[in-house]
Structure formats: C-alpha cells, structure tokens
Amino acid sequence: MEFCLKNVRQKNRTMAESRALNAPLIIATRNPHKTMEIRQMLGGRCAVLDASDFPDWPEVAETGTTFLENATLKAETISARVSGLVLADDSGLMVDALHGAPGVYSSGYGGQEGNHAMNNQKLLRELHDVPAENRAARFVCTMVIAREGKSLAHFCGEVEGRILSTAGGAGGFGYDPLFAPTGYDQSFAELGSKVKNALSHRGRALAKVITWLEQKSLVSTP
Ligand code: ITT
C-alpha cells in the first residue's frame, strides 16, 4: 500500500513537472531586443513569449519612480491578463555625472519614448564637457516574476562601465553604442551579444531568475 502511494505521488509529481517544463515564460515587454537577449540567455530552457504574441495586451503606464515599482507594475498587470508565469524587466542607465539620470526615465530621455538615437544624442550633449575619468555609469536591471496578478519574487543586476565620447558598433540596442563595460575599451554594441550577455545587468539579473526557476523545477536544464 505504502509502495503504491509512493508510486502515485512520484507519477503525479513527474506529470506536474513536465507540465511546468513545457510552459512558456511570458515576458511583459514591448521591447523585442529585451526578449531576444532573454531568449538567448535562457538557451532553450523554456519557450519565451512577449507582447508580440498577445495583440490585446494593455499599455502599462510606468508611473513608478524606481525600477522595482515599474517592473512590478508591468509583471502584475500582464499576469492578471494571461495565464502562466510572467517576467517583467525594468532597466536603465545611471550616469554619475548626471546624478543618476536618465535612470528610470532612460527610455524617453531624448524627448520621445523608445527613440534610441535621440536618447544617445542627448546623452552625448549632456556629457560634452565631462572628461573621460568622470564618465562612470552603470546599467541597472530589476526583474519581477508574477502569476495571476501577484508578484512572487524580484531580482536585480548591474554592470559598471563608462560613457564613451563617440558612439560605436551596430549590436545591441539603446545606449549600447555609448557604454563600455569596465575592463573594455569597446562599447557593448561593438563587443557583441555573447560578451554583453555574459556581463550585462540583464544577464546578471536573469542568472538569479534562472536559479530560482530551476529550484522550483519551472524550467528544464539545457
Ligand atoms: P518595456 O517597458 O516594454 O519592457 P522599454 O524599452 O520601455 O520596454 P524600460 O522601460 O525598462 O523598457 O526602459 C529601458 C530603457 O533603458 C531602454 O529603452 C534603453 O533606453 C535603456 N536600456 C535598458 N537596458 C539596456 C541595454 O541592455 N542596452 C542599452 N540600453 C538599455
């Protein structure tokens, strides 16, 4: 009897796990570059979906004043609308000489939401007179995991570096052509996705997410 119950429990657990392993991770983002990086870094552990797979997703007003507040708003709003595990990423660039700006306002810094060229032009203008030794900056990322409208956990990652005086490279997105991580002279856009993913704020936050998902048997090991 004991043996049978154990077998049934084992079978139920295996079935629950295989359901979980087949479940996609839904990224609460309209930024296809974020999705691409997260998909690359998850490396086949699970399928990845985003706003492009859900045409009727609501716009989430990012009214928070911290990365955590905005990531929580995105994760909770979207997870209340779709079934499954939702991951939101709120991220940005913090420049010491600008007292932490653009920070949570990174996406619209140049005057138009999501206009990366305008953002980079404004950043170069603002730092025009700032010498190389005072151009320290960091990318920051907060990820929130939510289900059924409730946040379950959050994870942070950062990468230190500096702002270059001219843009370089065609990889990545956003401020990548102007950001050189510590230890490198080239920008993230020049270094390419393998190096960027290994060092980046997003890579560091996602590594913690992956550990959490693996501990809960919510993704498979590649
Ligand atoms: P979602 O809110 O839909 O996810 P978004 O791009 O608006 O997309 P955020 O509100 O988190 O996302 O703003 C992030 C901005 O910070 C992004 O638009 C870039 O300007 C900058 N940024 C964040 N991560 C970056 C990275 O890895 N490389 C370059 N710029 C980055």
XYZ file of C-alpha atoms and ligand atoms in Angstrom:
253
model
C 0.000 0.000 0.000
C 2.793 2.368 1.055
C 4.690 1.410 -2.112
C 1.652 2.154 -4.322
C 1.027 5.561 -2.757
C 4.679 6.444 -3.224
C 4.471 5.467 -6.881
C 1.309 7.509 -7.408
C 2.880 10.552 -5.698
C 6.003 10.152 -7.811
C 3.913 9.913 -11.001
C 1.844 12.982 -10.078
C 4.997 14.951 -9.356
C 6.542 13.933 -12.681
C 3.359 14.929 -14.527
C 3.248 18.297 -12.741
C 6.897 18.917 -13.553
C 6.533 18.028 -17.205
C 3.580 20.424 -17.471
C 5.751 23.110 -15.892
C 8.707 22.402 -18.172
C 6.504 22.816 -21.239
C 5.029 26.088 -20.003
C 6.406 29.194 -21.717
C 7.854 32.139 -19.818
C 5.887 35.252 -20.792
C 7.994 38.412 -20.920
C 5.942 41.541 -20.146
C 7.751 43.701 -22.685
C 7.150 45.515 -25.950
C 10.911 45.792 -26.491
C 11.930 42.977 -28.886
C 15.633 43.454 -28.017
C 14.982 42.551 -24.381
C 13.054 39.460 -25.459
C 15.840 38.411 -27.811
C 18.513 38.741 -25.124
C 16.410 36.882 -22.542
C 15.634 34.121 -25.070
C 19.341 33.768 -25.933
C 20.302 33.589 -22.272
C 17.584 31.074 -21.361
C 19.170 28.876 -24.032
C 16.251 26.550 -24.654
C 15.283 26.022 -21.002
C 11.722 27.065 -21.893
C 9.779 28.786 -24.649
C 9.630 32.592 -24.459
C 6.658 34.760 -25.454
C 6.165 38.541 -25.316
C 3.736 41.311 -26.309
C 4.071 40.372 -29.995
C 2.266 37.096 -29.165
C -0.613 38.869 -27.340
C -2.017 41.669 -29.548
C -4.629 42.730 -26.971
C -2.217 43.413 -24.090
C -2.951 46.713 -22.317
C -0.429 49.539 -22.264
C 1.090 49.638 -18.787
C 1.723 53.182 -17.574
C 5.161 53.172 -15.957
C 4.284 55.595 -13.183
C 6.769 54.273 -10.637
C 9.838 56.152 -9.506
C 12.020 53.059 -9.084
C 12.934 50.127 -11.341
C 11.253 47.779 -8.857
C 7.978 49.736 -8.891
C 7.836 49.784 -12.685
C 8.827 46.129 -13.088
C 6.153 45.179 -10.530
C 3.511 47.252 -12.368
C 4.334 45.507 -15.667
C 4.546 41.983 -14.187
C 1.365 42.237 -12.096
C -0.755 43.950 -14.791
C 0.165 41.483 -17.529
C -0.002 38.379 -15.314
C -3.549 39.343 -14.344
C -4.438 39.067 -18.069
C -2.623 35.910 -19.183
C -2.267 32.518 -17.587
C 1.227 31.401 -16.741
C 4.422 32.765 -15.304
C 5.231 36.362 -16.298
C 8.636 38.064 -16.135
C 8.992 41.853 -16.369
C 12.281 43.713 -16.855
C 12.653 47.365 -15.934
C 16.080 48.693 -16.674
C 18.070 51.800 -17.454
C 21.338 53.664 -17.453
C 22.588 55.650 -14.436
C 25.348 58.191 -15.086
C 27.303 59.544 -12.090
C 28.000 62.950 -13.659
C 24.219 63.342 -14.217
C 23.391 62.382 -10.604
C 21.951 59.021 -11.685
C 19.997 60.244 -14.748
C 18.475 59.069 -17.009
C 17.697 56.176 -14.609
C 14.071 55.037 -14.673
C 13.426 57.607 -17.404
C 16.023 56.095 -19.775
C 13.554 55.087 -22.473
C 12.242 58.630 -23.103
C 15.323 60.645 -22.105
C 15.792 62.294 -25.515
C 12.177 63.504 -25.653
C 10.439 60.612 -27.400
C 9.681 57.240 -25.760
C 11.849 54.460 -27.185
C 13.783 56.729 -29.588
C 17.296 55.382 -29.014
C 19.005 57.778 -31.457
C 17.536 60.823 -29.675
C 18.474 59.353 -26.284
C 22.085 58.842 -27.323
C 22.339 62.330 -28.859
C 21.061 63.911 -25.649
C 23.450 61.856 -23.516
C 26.419 62.954 -25.636
C 25.272 66.606 -25.417
C 24.880 66.466 -21.633
C 28.346 64.934 -21.177
C 30.071 67.112 -23.776
C 32.395 68.827 -21.303
C 32.836 65.884 -18.950
C 36.342 64.318 -19.105
C 36.853 60.557 -19.527
C 37.694 59.989 -15.846
C 34.316 61.401 -14.760
C 32.113 59.451 -17.168
C 31.384 56.471 -14.881
C 27.969 54.863 -15.373
C 26.108 51.631 -14.803
C 23.253 49.730 -16.374
C 20.701 48.526 -13.834
C 18.009 45.881 -14.278
C 15.232 44.724 -11.972
C 13.220 41.661 -12.932
C 9.913 40.731 -11.305
C 8.196 37.357 -11.654
C 4.431 37.283 -11.206
C 1.494 34.969 -11.612
C -2.250 35.753 -11.520
C -1.640 39.423 -10.784
C 0.689 38.860 -7.827
C 4.426 39.402 -7.646
C 6.284 36.268 -6.492
C 9.925 37.383 -6.455
C 12.307 40.038 -7.740
C 15.963 40.019 -8.781
C 18.477 42.777 -9.628
C 21.600 43.013 -11.763
C 24.071 45.801 -12.524
C 27.109 46.332 -14.736
C 29.634 49.120 -14.192
C 31.297 50.996 -17.037
C 31.715 54.406 -18.630
C 30.162 56.556 -21.324
C 32.291 56.867 -24.468
C 32.656 60.181 -26.310
C 31.549 58.732 -29.653
C 29.057 56.011 -30.477
C 30.446 52.748 -31.850
C 29.098 49.404 -33.060
C 25.873 48.070 -34.507
C 24.929 45.355 -31.994
C 22.594 45.526 -29.016
C 20.133 48.395 -28.620
C 19.506 51.609 -26.708
C 22.604 53.114 -25.099
C 24.829 50.134 -26.043
C 26.901 52.103 -28.639
C 27.929 54.577 -25.888
C 28.547 52.205 -22.968
C 31.898 50.451 -22.426
C 31.827 47.931 -19.553
C 34.699 48.131 -17.061
C 37.773 46.366 -18.446
C 36.920 47.050 -22.099
C 37.534 49.959 -24.489
C 34.780 48.899 -26.882
C 31.087 49.531 -26.415
C 28.523 46.799 -25.728
C 27.369 47.346 -29.339
C 30.895 46.539 -30.582
C 31.528 43.651 -28.191
C 28.553 41.643 -29.468
C 25.798 39.683 -27.791
C 27.926 36.887 -26.283
C 30.106 39.300 -24.296
C 27.181 41.597 -23.483
C 25.004 38.742 -22.170
C 27.864 37.420 -20.017
C 28.465 40.810 -18.360
C 25.240 42.744 -18.569
C 22.782 43.932 -15.925
C 20.119 41.834 -17.674
C 22.379 38.759 -17.763
C 23.150 39.118 -14.060
C 19.503 39.542 -13.052
C 18.438 36.674 -15.320
C 21.066 34.318 -13.846
C 19.325 34.777 -10.472
C 15.914 34.237 -12.105
C 17.166 31.008 -13.711
C 18.427 29.682 -10.363
C 15.012 30.459 -8.829
C 13.142 28.789 -11.726
C 15.400 25.731 -11.557
C 14.955 25.403 -7.789
C 11.203 25.367 -8.367
C 11.554 22.942 -11.321
C 9.846 25.519 -13.563
C 12.426 25.216 -16.362
C 14.490 22.365 -17.683
C 18.284 22.324 -17.634
C 19.550 22.829 -21.214
P 9.292 47.599 -21.885
O 8.932 48.579 -20.794
O 8.155 47.313 -22.813
O 9.923 46.363 -21.341
P 11.286 49.570 -22.567
O 12.412 49.595 -23.560
O 10.405 50.792 -22.492
O 10.425 48.260 -22.833
P 12.200 50.157 -19.894
O 11.028 50.976 -19.519
O 12.759 49.196 -18.890
O 11.903 49.260 -21.164
O 13.346 51.151 -20.383
C 14.600 50.633 -20.626
C 15.425 51.638 -21.392
O 16.731 51.664 -20.790
C 15.633 51.160 -22.822
O 14.643 51.663 -23.695
C 17.015 51.690 -23.116
O 16.937 53.054 -23.430
C 17.726 51.543 -21.760
N 18.321 50.197 -21.637
C 17.941 49.204 -20.789
N 18.671 48.107 -20.970
C 19.547 48.399 -21.937
C 20.558 47.682 -22.579
O 20.791 46.396 -22.290
N 21.271 48.277 -23.526
C 21.040 49.559 -23.848
N 20.090 50.318 -23.327
C 19.333 49.752 -22.366
